XYZ file of C-alpha atoms in Angstrom:
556
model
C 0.000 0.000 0.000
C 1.871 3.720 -1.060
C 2.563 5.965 1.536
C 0.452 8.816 2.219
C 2.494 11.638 3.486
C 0.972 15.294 5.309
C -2.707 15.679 6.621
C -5.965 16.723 6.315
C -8.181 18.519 8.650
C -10.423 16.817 11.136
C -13.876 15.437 10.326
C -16.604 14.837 12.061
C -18.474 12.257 9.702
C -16.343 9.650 9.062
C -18.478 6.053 9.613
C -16.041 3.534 10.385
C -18.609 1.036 11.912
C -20.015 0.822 8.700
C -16.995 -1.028 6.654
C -17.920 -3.641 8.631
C -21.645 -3.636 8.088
C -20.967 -3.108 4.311
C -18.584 -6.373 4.455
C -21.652 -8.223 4.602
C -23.520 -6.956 1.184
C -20.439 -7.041 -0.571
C -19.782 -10.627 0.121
C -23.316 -11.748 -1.205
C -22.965 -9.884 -4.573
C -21.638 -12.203 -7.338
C -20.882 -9.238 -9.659
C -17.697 -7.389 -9.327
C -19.214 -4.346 -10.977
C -21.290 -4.097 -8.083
C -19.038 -4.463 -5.303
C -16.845 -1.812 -6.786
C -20.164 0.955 -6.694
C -20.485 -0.300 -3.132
C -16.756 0.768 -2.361
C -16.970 3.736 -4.442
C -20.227 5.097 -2.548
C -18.422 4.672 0.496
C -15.651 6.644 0.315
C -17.561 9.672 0.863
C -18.273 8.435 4.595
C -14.667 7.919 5.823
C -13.744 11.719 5.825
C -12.273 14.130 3.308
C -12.160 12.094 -0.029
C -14.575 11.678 -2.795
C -14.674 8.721 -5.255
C -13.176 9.507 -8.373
C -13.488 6.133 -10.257
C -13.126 2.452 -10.264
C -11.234 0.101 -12.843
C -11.664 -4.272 -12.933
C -9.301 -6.571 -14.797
C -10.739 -7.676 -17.965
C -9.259 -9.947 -20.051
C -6.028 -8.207 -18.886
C -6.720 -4.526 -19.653
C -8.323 -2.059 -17.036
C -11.549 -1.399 -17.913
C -13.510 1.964 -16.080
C -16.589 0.246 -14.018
C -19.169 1.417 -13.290
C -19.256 2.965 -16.870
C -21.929 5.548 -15.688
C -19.717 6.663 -12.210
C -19.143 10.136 -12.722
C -15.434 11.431 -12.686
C -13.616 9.103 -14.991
C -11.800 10.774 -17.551
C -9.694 9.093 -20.670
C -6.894 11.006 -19.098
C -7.003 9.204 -16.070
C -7.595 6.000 -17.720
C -3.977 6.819 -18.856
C -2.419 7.743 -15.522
C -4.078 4.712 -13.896
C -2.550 2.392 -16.685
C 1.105 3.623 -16.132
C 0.950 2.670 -12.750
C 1.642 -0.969 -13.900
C -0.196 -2.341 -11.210
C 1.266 -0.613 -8.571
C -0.570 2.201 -6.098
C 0.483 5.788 -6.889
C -1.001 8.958 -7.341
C -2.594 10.003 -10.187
C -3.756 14.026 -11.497
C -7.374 14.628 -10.262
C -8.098 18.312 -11.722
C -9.758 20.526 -9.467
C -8.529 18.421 -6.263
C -5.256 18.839 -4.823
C -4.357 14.975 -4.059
C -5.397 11.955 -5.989
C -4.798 8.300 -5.506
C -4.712 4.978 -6.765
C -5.199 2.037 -4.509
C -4.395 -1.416 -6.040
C -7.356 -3.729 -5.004
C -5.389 -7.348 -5.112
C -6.007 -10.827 -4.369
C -4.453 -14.336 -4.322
C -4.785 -14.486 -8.139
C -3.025 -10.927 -8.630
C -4.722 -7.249 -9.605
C -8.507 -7.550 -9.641
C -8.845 -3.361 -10.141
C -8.279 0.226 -8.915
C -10.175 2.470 -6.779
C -9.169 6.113 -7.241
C -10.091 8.061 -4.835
C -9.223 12.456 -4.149
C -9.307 15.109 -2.070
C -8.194 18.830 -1.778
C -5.479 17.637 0.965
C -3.914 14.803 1.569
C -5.776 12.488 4.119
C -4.648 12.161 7.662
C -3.329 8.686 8.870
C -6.924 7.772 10.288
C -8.481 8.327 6.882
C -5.388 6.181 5.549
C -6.333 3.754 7.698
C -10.115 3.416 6.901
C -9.408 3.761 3.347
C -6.923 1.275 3.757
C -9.471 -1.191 5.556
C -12.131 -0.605 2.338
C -9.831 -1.214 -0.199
C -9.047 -4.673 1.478
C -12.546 -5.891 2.317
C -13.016 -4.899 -1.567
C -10.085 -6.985 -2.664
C -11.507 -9.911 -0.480
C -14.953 -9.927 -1.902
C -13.749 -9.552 -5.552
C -11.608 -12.375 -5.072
C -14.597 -14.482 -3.655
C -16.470 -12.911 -6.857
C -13.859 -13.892 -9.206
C -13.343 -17.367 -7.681
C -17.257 -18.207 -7.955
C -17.292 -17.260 -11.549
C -14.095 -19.030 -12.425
C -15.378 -22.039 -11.112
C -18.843 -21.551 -12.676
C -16.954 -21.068 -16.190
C -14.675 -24.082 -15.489
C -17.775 -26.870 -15.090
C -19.122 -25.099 -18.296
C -16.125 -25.422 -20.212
C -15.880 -29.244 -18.783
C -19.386 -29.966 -19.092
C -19.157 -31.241 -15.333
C -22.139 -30.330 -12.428
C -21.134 -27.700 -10.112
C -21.288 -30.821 -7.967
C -17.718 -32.254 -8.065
C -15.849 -32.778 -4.630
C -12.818 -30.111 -5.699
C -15.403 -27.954 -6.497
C -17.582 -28.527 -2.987
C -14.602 -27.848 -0.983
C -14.200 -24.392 -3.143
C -17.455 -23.594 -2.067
C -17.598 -24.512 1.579
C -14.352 -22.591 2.244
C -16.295 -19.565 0.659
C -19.191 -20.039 2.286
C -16.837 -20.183 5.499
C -15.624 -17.321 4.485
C -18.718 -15.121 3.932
C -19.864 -16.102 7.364
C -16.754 -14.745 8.965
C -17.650 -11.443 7.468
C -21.368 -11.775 8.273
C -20.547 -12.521 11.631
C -18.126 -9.360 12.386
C -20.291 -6.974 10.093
C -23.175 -8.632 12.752
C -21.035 -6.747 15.410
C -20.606 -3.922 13.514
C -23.781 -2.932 12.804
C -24.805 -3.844 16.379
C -22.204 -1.601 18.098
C -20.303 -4.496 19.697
C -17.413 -3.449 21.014
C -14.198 -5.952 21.849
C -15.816 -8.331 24.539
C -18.072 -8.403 21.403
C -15.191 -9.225 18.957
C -13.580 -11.837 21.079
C -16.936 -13.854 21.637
C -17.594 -14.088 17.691
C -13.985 -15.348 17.125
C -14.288 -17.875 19.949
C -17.846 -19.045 18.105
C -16.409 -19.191 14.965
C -13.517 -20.845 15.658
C -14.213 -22.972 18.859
C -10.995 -22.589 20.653
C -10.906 -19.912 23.714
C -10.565 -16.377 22.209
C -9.108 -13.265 23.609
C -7.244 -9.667 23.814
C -4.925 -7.979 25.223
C -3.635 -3.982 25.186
C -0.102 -3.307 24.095
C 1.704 -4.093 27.768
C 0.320 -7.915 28.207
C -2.959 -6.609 30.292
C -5.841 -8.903 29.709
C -8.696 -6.933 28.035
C -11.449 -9.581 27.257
C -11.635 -13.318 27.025
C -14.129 -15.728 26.004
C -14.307 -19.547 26.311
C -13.064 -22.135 28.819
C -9.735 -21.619 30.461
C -10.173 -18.130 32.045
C -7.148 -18.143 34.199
C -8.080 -16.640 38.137
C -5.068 -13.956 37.716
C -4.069 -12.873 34.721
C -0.005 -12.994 34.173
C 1.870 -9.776 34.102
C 4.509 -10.359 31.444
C 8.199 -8.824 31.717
C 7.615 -5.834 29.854
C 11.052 -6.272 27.567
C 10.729 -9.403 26.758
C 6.950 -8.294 25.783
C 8.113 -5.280 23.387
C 10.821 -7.725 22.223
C 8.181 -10.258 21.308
C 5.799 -7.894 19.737
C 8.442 -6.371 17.813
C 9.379 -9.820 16.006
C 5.269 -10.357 15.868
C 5.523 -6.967 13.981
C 7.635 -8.038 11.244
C 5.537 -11.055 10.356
C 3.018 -10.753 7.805
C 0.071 -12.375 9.648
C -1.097 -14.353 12.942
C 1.743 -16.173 14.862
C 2.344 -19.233 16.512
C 3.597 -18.074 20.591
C 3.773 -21.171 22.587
C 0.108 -22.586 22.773
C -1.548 -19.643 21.585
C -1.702 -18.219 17.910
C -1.311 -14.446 18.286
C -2.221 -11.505 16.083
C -1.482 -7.878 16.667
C -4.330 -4.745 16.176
C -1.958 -1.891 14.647
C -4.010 0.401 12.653
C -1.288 3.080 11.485
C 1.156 0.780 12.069
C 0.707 1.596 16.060
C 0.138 -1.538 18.218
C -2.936 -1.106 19.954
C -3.592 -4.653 20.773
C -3.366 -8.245 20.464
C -6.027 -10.781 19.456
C -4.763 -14.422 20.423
C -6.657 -17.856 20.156
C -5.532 -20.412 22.811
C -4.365 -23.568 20.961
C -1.846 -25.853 22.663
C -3.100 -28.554 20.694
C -2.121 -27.000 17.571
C -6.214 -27.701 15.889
C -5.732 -24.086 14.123
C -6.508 -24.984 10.516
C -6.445 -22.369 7.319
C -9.779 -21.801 8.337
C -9.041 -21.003 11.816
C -6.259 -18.327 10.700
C -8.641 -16.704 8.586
C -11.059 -16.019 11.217
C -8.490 -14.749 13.350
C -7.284 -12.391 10.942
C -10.190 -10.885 10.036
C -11.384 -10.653 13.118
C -7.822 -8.790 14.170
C -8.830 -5.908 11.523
C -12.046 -5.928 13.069
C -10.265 -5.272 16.495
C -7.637 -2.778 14.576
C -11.111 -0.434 13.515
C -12.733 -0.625 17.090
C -9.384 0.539 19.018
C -8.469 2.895 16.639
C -12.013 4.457 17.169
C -11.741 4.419 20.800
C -7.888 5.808 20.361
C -9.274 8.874 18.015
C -12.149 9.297 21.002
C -9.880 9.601 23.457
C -7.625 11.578 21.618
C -10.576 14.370 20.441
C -12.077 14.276 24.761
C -8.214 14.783 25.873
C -8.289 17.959 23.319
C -11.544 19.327 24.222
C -10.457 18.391 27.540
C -7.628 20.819 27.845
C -9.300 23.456 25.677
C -11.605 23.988 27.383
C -9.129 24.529 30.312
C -7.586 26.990 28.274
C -10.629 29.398 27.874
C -11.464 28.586 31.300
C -8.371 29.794 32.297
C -8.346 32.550 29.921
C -12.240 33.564 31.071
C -15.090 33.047 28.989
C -18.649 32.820 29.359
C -20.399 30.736 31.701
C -23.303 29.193 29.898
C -20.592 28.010 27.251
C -18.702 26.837 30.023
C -21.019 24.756 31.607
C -22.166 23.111 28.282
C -18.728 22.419 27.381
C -17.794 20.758 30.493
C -20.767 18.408 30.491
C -20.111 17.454 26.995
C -16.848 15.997 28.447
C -18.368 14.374 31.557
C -16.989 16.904 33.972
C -19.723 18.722 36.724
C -18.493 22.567 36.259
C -20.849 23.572 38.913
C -19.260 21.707 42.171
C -16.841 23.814 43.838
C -13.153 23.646 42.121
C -9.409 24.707 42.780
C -6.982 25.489 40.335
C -3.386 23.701 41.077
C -0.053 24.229 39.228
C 2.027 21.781 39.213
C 5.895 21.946 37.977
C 8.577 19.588 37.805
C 11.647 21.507 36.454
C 13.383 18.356 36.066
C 10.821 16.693 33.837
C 9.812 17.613 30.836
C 6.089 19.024 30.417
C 5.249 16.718 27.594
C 2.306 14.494 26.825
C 3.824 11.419 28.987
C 4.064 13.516 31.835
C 0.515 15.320 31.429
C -0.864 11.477 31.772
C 1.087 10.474 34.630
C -0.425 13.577 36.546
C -3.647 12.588 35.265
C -2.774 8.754 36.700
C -1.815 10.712 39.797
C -5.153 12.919 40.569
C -6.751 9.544 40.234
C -5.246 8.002 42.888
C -5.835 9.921 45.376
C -9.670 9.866 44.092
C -9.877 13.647 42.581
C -11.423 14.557 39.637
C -9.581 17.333 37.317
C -9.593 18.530 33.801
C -5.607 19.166 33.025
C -3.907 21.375 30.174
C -0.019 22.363 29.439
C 0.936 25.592 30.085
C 4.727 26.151 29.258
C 6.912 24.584 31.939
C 3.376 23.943 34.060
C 0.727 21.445 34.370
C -2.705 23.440 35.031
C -5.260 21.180 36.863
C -8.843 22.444 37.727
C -9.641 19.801 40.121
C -13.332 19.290 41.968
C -12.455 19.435 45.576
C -8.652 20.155 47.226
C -6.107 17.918 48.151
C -5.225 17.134 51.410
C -1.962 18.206 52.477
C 0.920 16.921 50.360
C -0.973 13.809 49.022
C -0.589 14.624 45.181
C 2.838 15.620 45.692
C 3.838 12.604 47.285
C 1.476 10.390 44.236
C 3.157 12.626 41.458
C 6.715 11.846 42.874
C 5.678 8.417 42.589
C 4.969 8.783 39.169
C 7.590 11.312 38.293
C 10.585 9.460 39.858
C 11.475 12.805 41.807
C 11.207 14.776 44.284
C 12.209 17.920 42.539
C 8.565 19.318 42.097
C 6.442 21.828 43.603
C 2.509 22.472 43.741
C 0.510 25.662 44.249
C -3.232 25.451 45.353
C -5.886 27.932 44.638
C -8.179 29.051 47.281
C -11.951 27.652 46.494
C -13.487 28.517 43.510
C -17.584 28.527 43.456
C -18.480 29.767 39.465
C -16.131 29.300 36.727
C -15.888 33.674 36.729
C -13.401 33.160 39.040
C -11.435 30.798 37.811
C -8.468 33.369 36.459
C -8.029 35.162 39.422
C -7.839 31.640 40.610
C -4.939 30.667 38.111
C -2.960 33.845 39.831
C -3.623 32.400 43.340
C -2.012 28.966 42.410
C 0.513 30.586 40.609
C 1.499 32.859 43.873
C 1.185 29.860 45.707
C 3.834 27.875 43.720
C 5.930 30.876 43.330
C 5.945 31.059 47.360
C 7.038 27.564 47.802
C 9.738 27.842 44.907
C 11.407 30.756 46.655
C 11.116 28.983 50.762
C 13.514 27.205 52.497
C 11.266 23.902 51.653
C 11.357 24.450 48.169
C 9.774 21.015 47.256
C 6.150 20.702 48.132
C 2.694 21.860 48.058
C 1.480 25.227 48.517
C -1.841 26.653 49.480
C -2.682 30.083 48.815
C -5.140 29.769 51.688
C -2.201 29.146 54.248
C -0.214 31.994 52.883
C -1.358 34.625 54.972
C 1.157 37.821 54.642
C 2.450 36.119 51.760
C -0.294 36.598 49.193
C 1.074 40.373 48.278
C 3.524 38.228 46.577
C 3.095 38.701 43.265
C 3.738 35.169 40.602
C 6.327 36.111 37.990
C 8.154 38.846 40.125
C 12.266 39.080 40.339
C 11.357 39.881 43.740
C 13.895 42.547 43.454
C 11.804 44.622 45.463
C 11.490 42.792 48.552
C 14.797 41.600 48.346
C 16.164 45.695 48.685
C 13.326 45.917 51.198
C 15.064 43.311 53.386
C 18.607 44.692 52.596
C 17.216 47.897 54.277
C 16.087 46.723 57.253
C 17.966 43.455 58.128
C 20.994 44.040 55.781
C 23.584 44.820 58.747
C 22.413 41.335 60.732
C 22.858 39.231 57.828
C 26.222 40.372 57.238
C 26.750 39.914 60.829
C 25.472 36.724 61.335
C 27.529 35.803 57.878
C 30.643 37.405 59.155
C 30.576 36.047 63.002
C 28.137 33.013 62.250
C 25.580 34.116 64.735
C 22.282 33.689 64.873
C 21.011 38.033 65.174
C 18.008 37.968 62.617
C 16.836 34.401 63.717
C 16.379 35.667 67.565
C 14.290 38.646 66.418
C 12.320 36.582 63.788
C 11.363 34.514 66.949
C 11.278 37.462 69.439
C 8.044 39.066 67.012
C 6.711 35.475 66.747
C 6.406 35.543 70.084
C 4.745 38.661 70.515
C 7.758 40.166 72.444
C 7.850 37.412 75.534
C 11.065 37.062 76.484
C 10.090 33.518 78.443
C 8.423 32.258 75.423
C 11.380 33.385 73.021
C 14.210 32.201 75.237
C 12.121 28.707 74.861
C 12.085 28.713 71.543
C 15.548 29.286 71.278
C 17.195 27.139 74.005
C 18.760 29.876 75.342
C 18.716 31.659 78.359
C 17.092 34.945 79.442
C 20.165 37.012 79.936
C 21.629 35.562 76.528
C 18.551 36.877 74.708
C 18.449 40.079 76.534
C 22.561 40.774 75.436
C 20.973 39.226 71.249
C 18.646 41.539 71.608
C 20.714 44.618 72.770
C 23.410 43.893 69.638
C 20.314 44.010 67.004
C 19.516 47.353 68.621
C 23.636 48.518 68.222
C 24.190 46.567 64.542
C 20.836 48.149 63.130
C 20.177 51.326 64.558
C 16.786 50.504 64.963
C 14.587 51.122 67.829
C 12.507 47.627 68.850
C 9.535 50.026 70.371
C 9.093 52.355 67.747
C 5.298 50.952 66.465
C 6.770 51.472 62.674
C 10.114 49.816 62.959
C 8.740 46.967 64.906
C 6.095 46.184 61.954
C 8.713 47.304 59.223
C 11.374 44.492 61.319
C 8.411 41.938 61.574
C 7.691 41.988 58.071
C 11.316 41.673 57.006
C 11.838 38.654 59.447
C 9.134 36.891 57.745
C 9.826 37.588 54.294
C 13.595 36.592 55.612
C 12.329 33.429 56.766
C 10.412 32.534 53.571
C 13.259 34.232 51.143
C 16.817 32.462 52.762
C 17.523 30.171 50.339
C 16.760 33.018 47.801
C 19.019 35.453 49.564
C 20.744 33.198 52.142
């Protein structure tokens, strides 16, 4: 199949449920010409593309079918032709991409279908596209078989009756009801339990799946095991790797494994459990096809995912940004989040880990367990979280270590937030928060803007410049002191306002005795010139102490 480079904007119609469900008409039609209009009016359902025309093998040349399908031109006939039987693009005018996809079978080329769009398709168009053009190849080749064999007792004036012939037929009939079965699923929304249960009945040995790490998924038939085996996770990539470069289900021990990759991204694996080696041709077939049928279902719930995650975060954004509340509201519930419970905003930063899409999940895996529920977005070097409810304490700090592998982060927690009109000034609370706990002695953590107190005049992105000169002015000649002589001057009077000015309580605090902290005391007075019962130097003192004790290992 070529290689479709680039991509195409999003769509909202695509049907992919209904390749399946189509599957099941094409494989009772006996006339190539019309499986090919069935292909060619689906294209339109799978995204971006349109069906530009369809070409069948006849009698070795490539003949245009339908004749009366709009689009086909003589000069395409020509581009088509070069192609020598090999997928390419080919000039669609008016349309900015056009393609040629080869629809082959055991007995060679049975056709093209052409299909084009004004851009190039993304990979889950690809993929669909990719799916259509084989279920097409599949039922021409049961098509051509039937009428190959209906020619051959003709031309051999023998019944349709011989035993070759009845084989022939019962492995197509086989055949057809593999596809009628999964198109069954299809059409009835089944989802993988669904999958796995049809490939056990068709097949009668115990069906199931698995995600990409080993993790049991589904399973039907005897033989359930009570706990599922972990694998070892290398020797799991190293055996899906090999799996990868074979062309179709493989034998593993007593199992016969097949791996769900649309876009060439493992998704899954489908497996049959046979330690008695029964699989048959028969057996592999039904496990192949239903393998694509798992490929299309994962893929859809990967794109799903994929689209809530987005809406997830944008909406986040304009949250964050402020927008209107009815909007809001209506947004959130589209993505299974209750906007109207009360909410905190938390910022979360790991400077030693990049902000990437691995690290937004494990936060995500994070919020979970400690049992909070949060909508999450990437803001530059930050995770954003608007989270129903608050942690307690450091309990996502400690679960995002986990995760993270460090202990290098910090957290900053917005005070409650009741409509989503607040949520902004909200942001700036976290962000103060954080910025708080990035510039205290404890600079690993979580901070809550609600147990800032005096601290909240801090403002987040500052150089803090300004309180840094405002310290200078009134503590400057103690730190040096303390520095110089490696004593302990601005600590004692940090403690002396704590305490409100008790000398008892202060000389407890310290360990030391009265007289000592009378003589501390008397120095600060002589090394700052500053009088301890002036009303204005006393608050000026007791608001450098604290922005001292918050700031040393910023200006220690």
């Amino acid at each position: 199949m070529g290689t479709i480079e680039g991509q195409g904007p999003a769509r909202s119609t695509a049907d992919p449920y209904g390749l399946l469900a189509m599957s099941r008409a094409m494989f009772t039609c006996r006339d190539e010409t019309d499986i090919l209009r069935l292909a060619l009016s689906r294209v339109g359902t799978l995204g971006t593309c349109s069906a530009e025309a369809g070409y069948l093998v006849r009698r070795e040349e490539l003949v245009r079918c339908p004749a009366d399908w709009p689009g086909g031109t003589a000069d395409l006939d020509r581009h088509v032709g070069e192609l020598i039987e090999r997928d390419g693009p080919v000039p669609c005018p008016g349309r900015g991409w056009g393609w040629a996809f080869g629809l082959r079978g055991l007995g060679g080329l049975h056709g093209y279908l052409v299909v084009a769009s004004g851009v190039r398709p993304d990979e889950e168009e690809h993929f669909l596209l990719t799916v259509l053009v084989q279920q097409t190849s599949a039922a021409l080749s049961n098509a051509a078989t039937h009428r190959r064999q209906r020619e051959d007792a003709v031309a051999r004036r023998r019944p349709a009756g011989g035993e070759q012939l009845r084989a022939a037929l019962s492995d197509l009939e086989h055949q057809r009801g593999v596809h009628e079965a999964l198109a069954r699923v299809a059409a009835a929304g089944g989802g993988e339990d669904a999958i796995v249960r049809t490939l056990h009945d068709l097949t009668g040995l115990s069906a199931l799946a698995e995600d990409r790490f080993g993790n049991l998924r589904s399973w039907a038939g005897p033989g359930r095991p009570d706990t599922y085996p972990a694998p070892d996770a290398a020797r799991h990539a190293e055996m899906l790797q090999e799996m990868a470069r074979e062309l179709g289900p493989v034998r593993v021990g007593g199992r016969l494994l097949a791996l769900a990759r649309p876009h060439g991204e493992v998704l899954g694996v489908l497996a049959l459990v046979d330690p008695e080696g029964r699989a048959d041709e028969r057996t592999v077939f039904a496990l192949d096809h239903a393998t694509r049928a798992l490929a299309l279902e994962l893929a859809h719930q990967h794109t799903l995912a994929e689209t809530e995650l987005r809406l997830r975060r944008e909406l986040v954004d304009d949250l964050l940004d402020g927008t209107d509340e009815t909007s809001a509201y209506a947004r959130a519930d589209a993505v299974g989040h209750d906007l109207h419970r009360p909410h905190h905003v938390i910022v979360v930063e790991w400077p030693d880990v990049p902000v990437s899409d691995s690290f937004l999940r494990a936060v995500d895996r994070a919020v979970s367990a400690i049992g909070m529920r949060a909508l999450a977005t990437r803001r530059g070097s930050q995770v954003v979280l608007l989270a129903q409810g608050q942690p307690h304490d450091a309990e996502l700090y400690q679960a995002l270590s986990r995760e993270a592998g460090s202990r290098t982060g910090a957290i900053g927690v917005s005070a409650r937030c009741d409509t989503p009109h607040d949520i902004p000034r909200r942001h700036q609370e976290a962000l103060r928060a954080l910025e708080v706990r990035r510039h205290s002695r404890e600079r690993y953590g979580t901070a809550f803007f609600d147990d800032l107190g005096l601290y909240r005049i801090l403002g987040p992105g500052n150089s803090y410049h300004e309180l840094e000169e405002f310290v200078r002015e009134w503590l400057g000649g103690l730190i040096d002191y303390d520095s110089r002589y490696r004593t302990a001057l601005v600590e004692t009077l940090a403690r002396y306002f704590d305490c409100g000015g008790n000398y008892d309580q202060t000389a407890g605090a310290l360990a030391i005795h009265r007289s000592t902290l009378r003589y501390r005391l008397q120095r600060i007075r002589e090394i700052s010139g500053r009088d301890l019962s002036n009303v204005d130097s006393r608050l000026n003192l007791h608001v450098a102490t604290r922005l001292w004790s918050v700031m040393l290992g910023h200006t220690g």
